[in-house]
mmCIF file of C-alpha atoms (C1' of nucleotides) in Angstrom:
data_model
loop_
_atom_site.group_PDB
_atom_site.id
_atom_site.type_symbol
_atom_site.label_atom_id
_atom_site.label_comp_id
_atom_site.label_asym_id
_atom_site.label_seq_id
_atom_site.Cartn_x
_atom_site.Cartn_y
_atom_site.Cartn_z
ATOM 1 C CA MET A 248 0.000 0.000 0.000
ATOM 2 C CA LYS A 249 2.958 2.241 0.676
ATOM 3 C CA ARG A 250 0.598 4.247 2.763
ATOM 4 C CA THR A 251 1.941 7.676 3.441
ATOM 5 C CA ARG A 252 3.392 7.741 6.919
ATOM 6 C CA LEU A 253 1.329 10.100 8.981
ATOM 7 C CA ASN A 254 3.153 9.947 12.256
ATOM 8 C CA ARG A 255 5.958 12.236 11.191
ATOM 9 C CA LEU A 256 3.769 14.962 9.832
ATOM 10 C CA PRO A 257 3.759 18.069 11.985
ATOM 11 C CA CYS A 258 -0.014 17.860 12.326
ATOM 12 C CA PRO A 259 -1.582 16.574 15.509
ATOM 13 C CA ILE A 260 -4.625 15.325 13.650
ATOM 14 C CA ALA A 261 -2.456 13.196 11.408
ATOM 15 C CA ARG A 262 -0.413 11.945 14.310
ATOM 16 C CA SER A 263 -3.484 11.141 16.333
ATOM 17 C CA MET A 264 -4.931 9.250 13.422
ATOM 18 C CA ASP A 265 -1.762 7.269 13.194
ATOM 19 C CA ILE A 266 -2.338 6.114 16.754
ATOM 20 C CA ILE A 267 -6.071 5.659 17.012
ATOM 21 C CA GLY A 268 -7.358 5.957 13.465
ATOM 22 C CA GLU A 269 -7.295 2.356 12.413
ATOM 23 C CA TRP A 270 -10.476 0.462 11.963
ATOM 24 C CA TRP A 271 -10.521 -1.360 15.236
ATOM 25 C CA SER A 272 -8.462 0.859 17.471
ATOM 26 C CA LEU A 273 -11.227 3.210 18.418
ATOM 27 C CA LEU A 274 -13.615 0.360 19.085
ATOM 28 C CA ILE A 275 -11.058 -1.293 21.316
ATOM 29 C CA LEU A 276 -10.717 1.941 23.239
ATOM 30 C CA ARG A 277 -14.471 2.222 23.489
ATOM 31 C CA GLU A 278 -14.412 -1.172 25.171
ATOM 32 C CA CYS A 279 -11.688 0.019 27.510
ATOM 33 C CA PHE A 280 -13.821 2.925 28.621
ATOM 34 C CA SER A 281 -16.604 0.442 29.268
ATOM 35 C CA GLY A 282 -14.343 -1.544 31.550
ATOM 36 C CA THR A 283 -13.119 -4.318 29.274
ATOM 37 C CA THR A 284 -9.547 -5.358 29.993
ATOM 38 C CA ARG A 285 -9.050 -8.920 28.806
ATOM 39 C CA PHE A 286 -8.091 -10.206 25.374
ATOM 40 C CA ASP A 287 -10.941 -12.632 25.167
ATOM 41 C CA ASP A 288 -13.494 -10.067 26.203
ATOM 42 C CA PHE A 289 -12.316 -7.676 23.541
ATOM 43 C CA GLN A 290 -12.579 -10.429 21.021
ATOM 44 C CA LYS A 291 -16.050 -11.526 22.042
ATOM 45 C CA ASN A 292 -17.459 -8.046 22.413
ATOM 46 C CA LEU A 293 -16.068 -6.743 19.160
ATOM 47 C CA GLY A 294 -16.143 -9.808 16.968
ATOM 48 C CA VAL A 295 -12.687 -8.982 15.675
ATOM 49 C CA SER A 296 -10.231 -11.665 14.634
ATOM 50 C CA LYS A 297 -7.526 -12.594 17.103
ATOM 51 C CA ASN A 298 -4.904 -11.608 14.624
ATOM 52 C CA THR A 299 -6.141 -8.119 14.208
ATOM 53 C CA LEU A 300 -6.822 -7.741 17.889
ATOM 54 C CA THR A 301 -3.284 -8.767 18.754
ATOM 55 C CA ALA A 302 -1.862 -6.253 16.324
ATOM 56 C CA ARG A 303 -4.073 -3.392 17.442
ATOM 57 C CA LEU A 304 -3.500 -3.993 21.133
ATOM 58 C CA ALA A 305 0.234 -4.183 20.580
ATOM 59 C CA LYS A 306 0.236 -0.923 18.714
ATOM 60 C CA LEU A 307 -1.889 0.842 21.289
ATOM 61 C CA VAL A 308 0.475 -0.347 23.997
ATOM 62 C CA LYS A 309 3.514 0.686 21.980
ATOM 63 C CA ARG A 310 2.146 4.147 21.438
ATOM 64 C CA GLY A 311 1.321 4.564 25.084
ATOM 65 C CA VAL A 312 -2.453 4.598 24.997
ATOM 66 C CA LEU A 313 -2.805 1.263 26.759
ATOM 67 C CA LYS A 314 -0.559 -0.516 29.213
ATOM 68 C CA ARG A 315 -0.285 -4.144 30.203
ATOM 69 C CA VAL A 316 -0.470 -4.491 33.939
ATOM 70 C CA PRO A 317 -0.616 -7.498 36.262
ATOM 71 C CA VAL A 318 -4.164 -8.448 37.122
ATOM 72 C CA GLU A 319 -3.118 -8.305 40.756
ATOM 73 C CA PRO A 320 0.101 -6.955 42.232
ATOM 74 C CA GLY A 321 2.774 -9.557 41.631
ATOM 75 C CA ALA A 322 0.511 -11.754 39.541
ATOM 76 C CA LYS A 323 1.746 -13.203 36.320
ATOM 77 C CA ARG A 324 -1.404 -12.656 34.305
ATOM 78 C CA ARG A 325 -1.698 -9.277 32.755
ATOM 79 C CA HIS A 326 -4.488 -7.323 31.200
ATOM 80 C CA TYR A 327 -4.941 -4.074 29.328
ATOM 81 C CA LYS A 328 -5.654 -0.755 30.950
ATOM 82 C CA LEU A 329 -5.867 2.789 29.719
ATOM 83 C CA THR A 330 -2.875 4.976 30.485
ATOM 84 C CA GLU A 331 -3.319 8.610 31.389
ATOM 85 C CA MET A 332 -2.780 9.380 27.727
ATOM 86 C CA GLY A 333 -5.561 6.974 26.884
ATOM 87 C CA LYS A 334 -7.936 8.293 29.494
ATOM 88 C CA GLU A 335 -7.588 11.756 28.082
ATOM 89 C CA LEU A 336 -9.157 10.539 24.871
ATOM 90 C CA TYR A 337 -12.384 10.455 26.792
ATOM 91 C CA VAL A 338 -13.604 13.813 25.600
ATOM 92 C CA VAL A 339 -12.844 12.875 22.006
ATOM 93 C CA PHE A 340 -14.999 9.805 22.453
ATOM 94 C CA VAL A 341 -17.894 11.622 23.952
ATOM 95 C CA ALA A 342 -17.764 14.256 21.234
ATOM 96 C CA LEU A 343 -17.616 11.637 18.515
ATOM 97 C CA ARG A 344 -20.397 9.661 20.115
ATOM 98 C CA GLN A 345 -22.631 12.688 20.371
ATOM 99 C CA TRP A 346 -21.964 13.501 16.752
ATOM 100 C CA GLY A 347 -22.636 9.939 15.674
ATOM 101 C CA ASP A 348 -25.837 9.754 17.671
ATOM 102 C CA LYS A 349 -27.072 12.932 16.117
ATOM 103 C CA TRP A 350 -26.106 12.351 12.509
ATOM 104 C CA THR A 351 -25.662 8.676 11.757
ATOM 105 C CA PHE A 352 -28.900 7.186 12.967
ATOM 106 C CA ASP A 353 -31.874 6.925 10.712
ATOM 107 C CA GLY A 354 -34.476 6.162 13.340
ATOM 108 C CA LYS A 355 -34.203 2.439 12.954
ATOM 109 C CA MET A 356 -31.345 2.107 15.374
ATOM 110 C CA PRO A 357 -31.532 2.983 19.016
ATOM 111 C CA PRO A 358 -29.689 6.112 20.043
ATOM 112 C CA HIS A 359 -27.691 6.275 23.210
ATOM 113 C CA ALA A 360 -26.845 8.862 25.777
ATOM 114 C CA VAL A 361 -23.866 9.499 27.979
ATOM 115 C CA VAL A 362 -25.304 10.140 31.416
ATOM 116 C CA GLU A 363 -23.979 10.960 34.834
ATOM 117 C CA ARG A 364 -23.620 7.959 37.031
ATOM 118 C CA SER A 365 -24.740 9.825 40.105
ATOM 119 C CA ASN A 366 -28.014 11.246 38.860
ATOM 120 C CA GLY A 367 -28.719 9.729 35.463
ATOM 121 C CA ARG A 368 -28.810 13.050 33.680
ATOM 122 C CA ALA A 369 -27.431 13.349 30.168
ATOM 123 C CA VAL A 370 -24.182 15.242 29.885
ATOM 124 C CA ALA A 371 -24.109 18.512 27.998
ATOM 125 C CA PRO A 372 -23.056 18.557 24.346
ATOM 126 C CA VAL A 373 -19.300 18.924 24.230
ATOM 127 C CA GLU A 374 -18.357 22.316 22.865
ATOM 128 C CA VAL A 375 -15.371 24.497 22.173
ATOM 129 C CA ARG A 376 -15.196 27.373 24.621
ATOM 130 C CA SER A 377 -13.009 30.301 25.422
ATOM 131 C CA THR A 378 -11.284 30.314 28.786
ATOM 132 C CA ASP A 379 -14.055 32.537 30.085
ATOM 133 C CA GLY A 380 -16.731 30.129 28.937
ATOM 134 C CA ARG A 381 -18.139 31.506 25.681
ATOM 135 C CA VAL A 382 -19.092 28.865 23.106
ATOM 136 C CA LEU A 383 -16.936 29.207 19.995
ATOM 137 C CA LYS A 384 -17.821 28.232 16.434
ATOM 138 C CA PRO A 385 -15.403 27.253 13.640
ATOM 139 C CA ARG A 386 -15.258 30.780 12.275
ATOM 140 C CA ASP A 387 -14.417 32.225 15.668
ATOM 141 C CA THR A 388 -11.087 30.462 15.830
ATOM 142 C CA TRP A 389 -8.037 29.665 13.845
ATOM 143 C CA LEU A 390 -4.782 27.902 14.225
ATOM 144 C CA VAL A 391 -1.364 29.262 15.066
ATOM 145 C CA ALA A 392 2.011 27.612 15.440
ATOM 146 C CA LEU A 393 3.720 28.414 18.682
ATOM 147 C CA MET B 682 -9.825 -7.820 3.229
ATOM 148 C CA LYS B 683 -13.517 -8.358 3.683
ATOM 149 C CA ARG B 684 -13.409 -5.689 6.285
ATOM 150 C CA THR B 685 -16.217 -5.958 8.756
ATOM 151 C CA ARG B 686 -18.882 -3.432 7.868
ATOM 152 C CA LEU B 687 -19.075 -0.903 10.621
ATOM 153 C CA ASN B 688 -21.836 1.300 9.377
ATOM 154 C CA ARG B 689 -24.634 -1.024 10.411
ATOM 155 C CA LEU B 690 -23.436 -1.549 13.924
ATOM 156 C CA PRO B 691 -25.624 0.126 16.510
ATOM 157 C CA CYS B 692 -22.645 2.028 17.852
ATOM 158 C CA PRO B 693 -22.166 5.676 16.988
ATOM 159 C CA ILE B 694 -18.402 5.379 17.311
ATOM 160 C CA ALA B 695 -18.324 2.618 14.748
ATOM 161 C CA ARG B 696 -20.649 4.489 12.448
ATOM 162 C CA SER B 697 -18.681 7.660 12.778
ATOM 163 C CA MET B 698 -15.507 5.799 11.980
ATOM 164 C CA ASP B 699 -17.128 4.432 8.886
ATOM 165 C CA ILE B 700 -17.644 7.990 7.704
ATOM 166 C CA ILE B 701 -14.539 9.814 8.828
ATOM 167 C CA GLY B 702 -12.174 7.100 9.979
ATOM 168 C CA GLU B 703 -10.262 6.454 6.809
ATOM 169 C CA TRP B 704 -6.706 7.547 6.488
ATOM 170 C CA TRP B 705 -7.267 10.672 4.502
ATOM 171 C CA SER B 706 -10.786 11.642 5.412
ATOM 172 C CA LEU B 707 -9.940 13.459 8.587
ATOM 173 C CA LEU B 708 -7.085 15.302 6.933
ATOM 174 C CA ILE B 709 -9.384 16.386 4.144
ATOM 175 C CA LEU B 710 -11.811 17.711 6.705
ATOM 176 C CA ARG B 711 -9.007 19.484 8.493
ATOM 177 C CA GLU B 712 -8.318 21.271 5.233
ATOM 178 C CA CYS B 713 -11.992 22.137 4.923
ATOM 179 C CA PHE B 714 -11.953 23.789 8.325
ATOM 180 C CA SER B 715 -8.928 25.752 7.174
ATOM 181 C CA GLY B 716 -10.856 27.020 4.193
ATOM 182 C CA THR B 717 -9.739 24.699 1.426
ATOM 183 C CA THR B 718 -12.479 23.965 -1.087
ATOM 184 C CA ARG B 719 -10.874 23.013 -4.379
ATOM 185 C CA PHE B 720 -9.676 19.634 -5.576
ATOM 186 C CA ASP B 721 -6.257 20.813 -6.530
ATOM 187 C CA ASP B 722 -5.715 22.607 -3.275
ATOM 188 C CA PHE B 723 -6.604 19.492 -1.334
ATOM 189 C CA GLN B 724 -4.165 17.573 -3.420
ATOM 190 C CA LYS B 725 -1.323 20.024 -3.071
ATOM 191 C CA ASN B 726 -1.813 20.650 0.622
ATOM 192 C CA LEU B 727 -2.154 17.016 1.552
ATOM 193 C CA GLY B 728 0.118 15.322 -0.941
ATOM 194 C CA VAL B 729 -2.473 12.645 -1.506
ATOM 195 C CA SER B 730 -2.885 10.933 -4.855
ATOM 196 C CA LYS B 731 -5.703 12.125 -7.063
ATOM 197 C CA ASN B 732 -7.201 8.716 -7.043
ATOM 198 C CA THR B 733 -7.498 8.513 -3.340
ATOM 199 C CA LEU B 734 -8.640 12.079 -3.083
ATOM 200 C CA THR B 735 -11.417 11.490 -5.567
ATOM 201 C CA ALA B 736 -12.610 8.467 -3.649
ATOM 202 C CA ARG B 737 -12.509 10.152 -0.253
ATOM 203 C CA LEU B 738 -14.246 13.295 -1.434
ATOM 204 C CA ALA B 739 -16.950 11.239 -3.095
ATOM 205 C CA LYS B 740 -17.547 9.276 0.051
ATOM 206 C CA LEU B 741 -17.657 12.336 2.245
ATOM 207 C CA VAL B 742 -20.186 13.885 -0.102
ATOM 208 C CA LYS B 743 -22.226 10.717 -0.216
ATOM 209 C CA ARG B 744 -22.346 10.495 3.557
ATOM 210 C CA GLY B 745 -23.393 14.080 3.867
ATOM 211 C CA VAL B 746 -20.330 15.598 5.479
ATOM 212 C CA LEU B 747 -19.370 17.624 2.427
ATOM 213 C CA LYS B 748 -21.420 19.089 -0.396
ATOM 214 C CA ARG B 749 -20.522 20.176 -3.874
ATOM 215 C CA VAL B 750 -21.768 23.656 -4.540
ATOM 216 C CA PRO B 751 -21.333 26.090 -7.419
ATOM 217 C CA VAL B 752 -18.416 28.419 -6.867
ATOM 218 C CA GLU B 753 -20.811 31.267 -7.572
ATOM 219 C CA PRO B 754 -24.594 31.142 -7.887
ATOM 220 C CA GLY B 755 -25.383 29.702 -11.293
ATOM 221 C CA ALA B 756 -21.757 28.943 -12.073
ATOM 222 C CA LYS B 757 -20.797 25.639 -13.562
ATOM 223 C CA ARG B 758 -17.661 25.081 -11.541
ATOM 224 C CA ARG B 759 -18.234 23.518 -8.198
ATOM 225 C CA HIS B 760 -16.183 23.106 -5.101
ATOM 226 C CA TYR B 761 -16.437 21.325 -1.788
ATOM 227 C CA LYS B 762 -17.951 22.797 1.330
ATOM 228 C CA LEU B 763 -18.758 21.459 4.758
ATOM 229 C CA THR B 764 -22.408 20.708 5.401
ATOM 230 C CA GLU B 765 -23.970 21.401 8.781
ATOM 231 C CA MET B 766 -23.216 17.800 9.627
ATOM 232 C CA GLY B 767 -19.610 18.419 8.701
ATOM 233 C CA LYS B 768 -19.336 21.653 10.614
ATOM 234 C CA GLU B 769 -20.498 19.940 13.752
ATOM 235 C CA LEU B 770 -17.383 17.802 13.659
ATOM 236 C CA TYR B 771 -15.548 20.909 14.709
ATOM 237 C CA VAL B 772 -15.491 20.053 18.384
ATOM 238 C CA VAL B 773 -14.201 16.569 17.612
ATOM 239 C CA PHE B 774 -11.363 18.133 15.684
ATOM 240 C CA VAL B 775 -10.420 20.558 18.361
ATOM 241 C CA ALA B 776 -10.512 17.822 20.988
ATOM 242 C CA LEU B 777 -8.385 15.532 18.854
ATOM 243 C CA ARG B 778 -5.971 18.314 18.037
ATOM 244 C CA GLN B 779 -5.559 19.237 21.677
ATOM 245 C CA TRP B 780 -4.940 15.617 22.535
ATOM 246 C CA GLY B 781 -2.462 15.218 19.711
ATOM 247 C CA ASP B 782 -0.624 18.396 20.645
ATOM 248 C CA LYS B 783 -0.323 17.255 24.208
ATOM 249 C CA TRP B 784 0.652 13.643 23.672
ATOM 250 C CA THR B 785 2.158 13.073 20.254
ATOM 251 C CA PHE B 786 4.893 15.651 20.126
ATOM 252 C CA ASP B 787 8.331 14.871 21.356
ATOM 253 C CA GLY B 788 9.660 18.380 21.467
ATOM 254 C CA LYS B 789 11.169 18.238 18.018
ATOM 255 C CA MET B 790 7.988 19.232 16.256
ATOM 256 C CA PRO B 791 6.266 22.539 16.690
ATOM 257 C CA PRO B 792 3.034 22.450 18.668
ATOM 258 C CA HIS B 793 0.037 24.436 17.642
ATOM 259 C CA ALA B 794 -2.785 26.199 19.356
ATOM 260 C CA VAL B 795 -6.368 26.889 18.461
ATOM 261 C CA VAL B 796 -6.909 30.534 19.259
ATOM 262 C CA GLU B 797 -9.743 33.000 19.085
ATOM 263 C CA ARG B 798 -9.679 35.080 15.968
ATOM 264 C CA SER B 799 -10.837 38.176 17.785
ATOM 265 C CA ASN B 800 -8.269 38.311 20.552
ATOM 266 C CA GLY B 801 -5.656 35.650 19.850
ATOM 267 C CA ARG B 802 -6.239 33.809 23.082
ATOM 268 C CA ALA B 803 -6.023 30.030 23.186
ATOM 269 C CA VAL B 804 -9.333 28.270 23.576
ATOM 270 C CA ALA B 805 -9.960 26.265 26.708
ATOM 271 C CA PRO B 806 -9.328 22.527 26.715
ATOM 272 C CA VAL B 807 -12.457 20.800 25.507
ATOM 273 C CA GLU B 808 -14.080 18.879 28.337
ATOM 274 C CA VAL B 809 -17.124 16.824 29.140
ATOM 275 C CA ARG B 810 -19.483 18.728 31.393
ATOM 276 C CA SER B 811 -22.827 18.295 33.054
ATOM 277 C CA THR B 812 -25.615 20.609 31.982
ATOM 278 C CA ASP B 813 -24.836 22.755 34.991
ATOM 279 C CA GLY B 814 -21.197 23.041 34.059
ATOM 280 C CA ARG B 815 -19.300 20.580 36.219
ATOM 281 C CA VAL B 816 -16.362 18.869 34.518
ATOM 282 C CA LEU B 817 -16.950 15.116 34.294
ATOM 283 C CA LYS B 818 -14.357 12.370 34.177
ATOM 284 C CA PRO B 819 -14.738 8.910 32.606
ATOM 285 C CA ARG B 820 -15.772 7.319 35.880
ATOM 286 C CA ASP B 821 -18.474 9.902 36.443
ATOM 287 C CA THR B 822 -20.488 8.814 33.451
ATOM 288 C CA TRP B 823 -21.811 5.803 31.692
ATOM 289 C CA LEU B 824 -23.836 4.925 28.688
ATOM 290 C CA VAL B 825 -27.519 4.147 28.432
ATOM 291 C CA ALA B 826 -29.713 3.213 25.524
ATOM 292 C CA LEU B 827 -32.776 5.375 25.168
ATOM 293 C "C1'" DC C 619 -6.718 -17.855 28.727
ATOM 294 C "C1'" DC C 620 -3.891 -15.477 25.581
ATOM 295 C "C1'" DG C 621 -2.063 -15.327 22.097
ATOM 296 C "C1'" DT C 622 1.252 -17.015 17.183
ATOM 297 C "C1'" DA C 623 1.846 -18.753 12.601
ATOM 298 C "C1'" DT C 624 0.448 -19.257 8.141
ATOM 299 C "C1'" DC C 625 -2.431 -18.544 4.293
ATOM 300 C "C1'" DC C 626 -5.055 -15.942 1.059
ATOM 301 C "C1'" DA C 627 -8.644 -12.900 -0.809
ATOM 302 C "C1'" DT C 628 -9.614 -8.258 -0.653
ATOM 303 C "C1'" DT C 629 -8.689 -3.605 -0.880
ATOM 304 C "C1'" DC C 630 -5.835 0.269 -0.538
ATOM 305 C "C1'" DC C 631 -3.092 3.686 -2.553
ATOM 306 C "C1'" DG C 632 0.505 5.878 -5.329
ATOM 307 C "C1'" DA C 633 2.299 6.424 -10.091
ATOM 308 C "C1'" DT C 634 1.414 7.395 -14.530
ATOM 309 C "C1'" DA C 635 -1.054 8.604 -18.422
ATOM 310 C "C1'" DC C 636 -5.045 10.671 -20.360
ATOM 311 C "C1'" DT C 637 -9.525 13.724 -20.932
ATOM 312 C "C1'" DG C 638 -12.927 17.834 -21.177
ATOM 313 C "C1'" DC D 9 -8.696 22.866 -13.110
ATOM 314 C "C1'" DA D 10 -10.806 18.619 -11.973
ATOM 315 C "C1'" DG D 11 -10.916 14.693 -12.444
ATOM 316 C "C1'" DT D 12 -10.953 9.245 -14.868
ATOM 317 C "C1'" DA D 13 -8.454 4.845 -16.378
ATOM 318 C "C1'" DT D 14 -5.392 1.433 -15.522
ATOM 319 C "C1'" DC D 15 -1.768 -0.830 -13.191
ATOM 320 C "C1'" DG D 16 0.837 -3.215 -9.556
ATOM 321 C "C1'" DG D 17 2.955 -3.567 -5.100
ATOM 322 C "C1'" DA D 18 1.905 -3.360 -0.329
ATOM 323 C "C1'" DA D 19 -0.841 -3.854 3.587
ATOM 324 C "C1'" DT D 20 -5.072 -5.410 5.742
ATOM 325 C "C1'" DG D 21 -7.827 -8.653 8.085
ATOM 326 C "C1'" DG D 22 -10.472 -13.016 8.566
ATOM 327 C "C1'" DA D 23 -10.000 -18.161 8.891
ATOM 328 C "C1'" DT D 24 -7.814 -21.849 10.609
ATOM 329 C "C1'" DA D 25 -4.667 -24.361 13.095
ATOM 330 C "C1'" DC D 26 -1.330 -24.499 16.663
ATOM 331 C "C1'" DG D 27 1.333 -23.341 21.271
ATOM 332 C "C1'" DG D 28 2.486 -21.936 26.253
#
DNA sequence: CCGTATCCATTCCGATACTG
DNA sequence: CAGTATCGGAATGGATACGG
C-alpha cells in the first residue's frame, strides 16, 4: 500500500490518526472505557479476529495509549488498561459519540446517551469554549504555530 | 480484506468511523476547516494521490459531510464545502488536536494552538461537562440506551 | 486464557497517463 | 482545473490451526 506515513507529519490530527485511526483501534478503546480489559473479552465483544486484535492492542500499547499491567500486584497474568494518555481521549470519544448519535442514525437504530452515574442526567453537548466560557464556532477560531 | 462493515453496527463510534475514519478523510476535513475547497488545493496541501482524493471526497459527499456547490450562484464550476453535519465535527477536531498536541509531540515538532480570531487567546481545553457546568471524568459517566 | 503462525482474498493507494 | 483509467505492489484482516 505504501501508505503515506502520517506519524511524522507536523499535524496533531495526522499523528493522532496514526495512533487511534485504524479500523478497530477506536472500538477497542471504546471497550476500555466500558471496563473491558481482557483479550478474550475484547474479542467476544467486538467480533474482531484474534490476529487483528493482537496487532491493534500491541500498537496501542507501543504508542502509550494502553498498558499491560498485572491483574493483581505480583501476579503473572496481565491485562490491558488505559494509560493517562488513553484516558484523556475520553472527551474525544464523547464528542464523537454525540456527533454519531445525532447524525448517523436513521431512526431504525436505538440512540444512546452518555449520562452521569450519580443522577442519570445526560451530559451537555461537548463544545469548544473560550477560557471565560463563551461557546466558539469554527469561524471564531483559527490555528497558530507556537 | 472483507473488512467488517461498521456502518450497520448500533454504535455511533463505529458508524462515525465508517464515515470519517479512513486515512485521509480526517485530513481532508481538516483542510476544509482551514478554508480549502478546491480539488487541486486538497491535493497540493495534503500530498495525496488524485485517485485517493477522488474516492474520499466522493464518500464524504455521499455520507453528507461535504457538499458540492457552485463556486458562484449559477456557475458551472463547483467546489467542496462542509455541510452542517460536517461543521459539527468541529469540536471533535479541536478535541483531537488538543490531545495530539499534548501527547504526540516529542519536542522536536512545533506544537500548535487553536486561538480566538478576535483576541488571539487560546481556547480552553475541551471537556465533558454536566448541563450545569461541572467537569466530568470517565468514571463519572456511563452509557444508556434510550 | 492469551495469544502465534500461516495462508489468502480483498482492498488500498501511489504512479502514470489521459480527458474535457 | 478537476478529475478518470489502468496498473501493480503493499498492507489489511479473517480463517484456521497451533502453542504456552
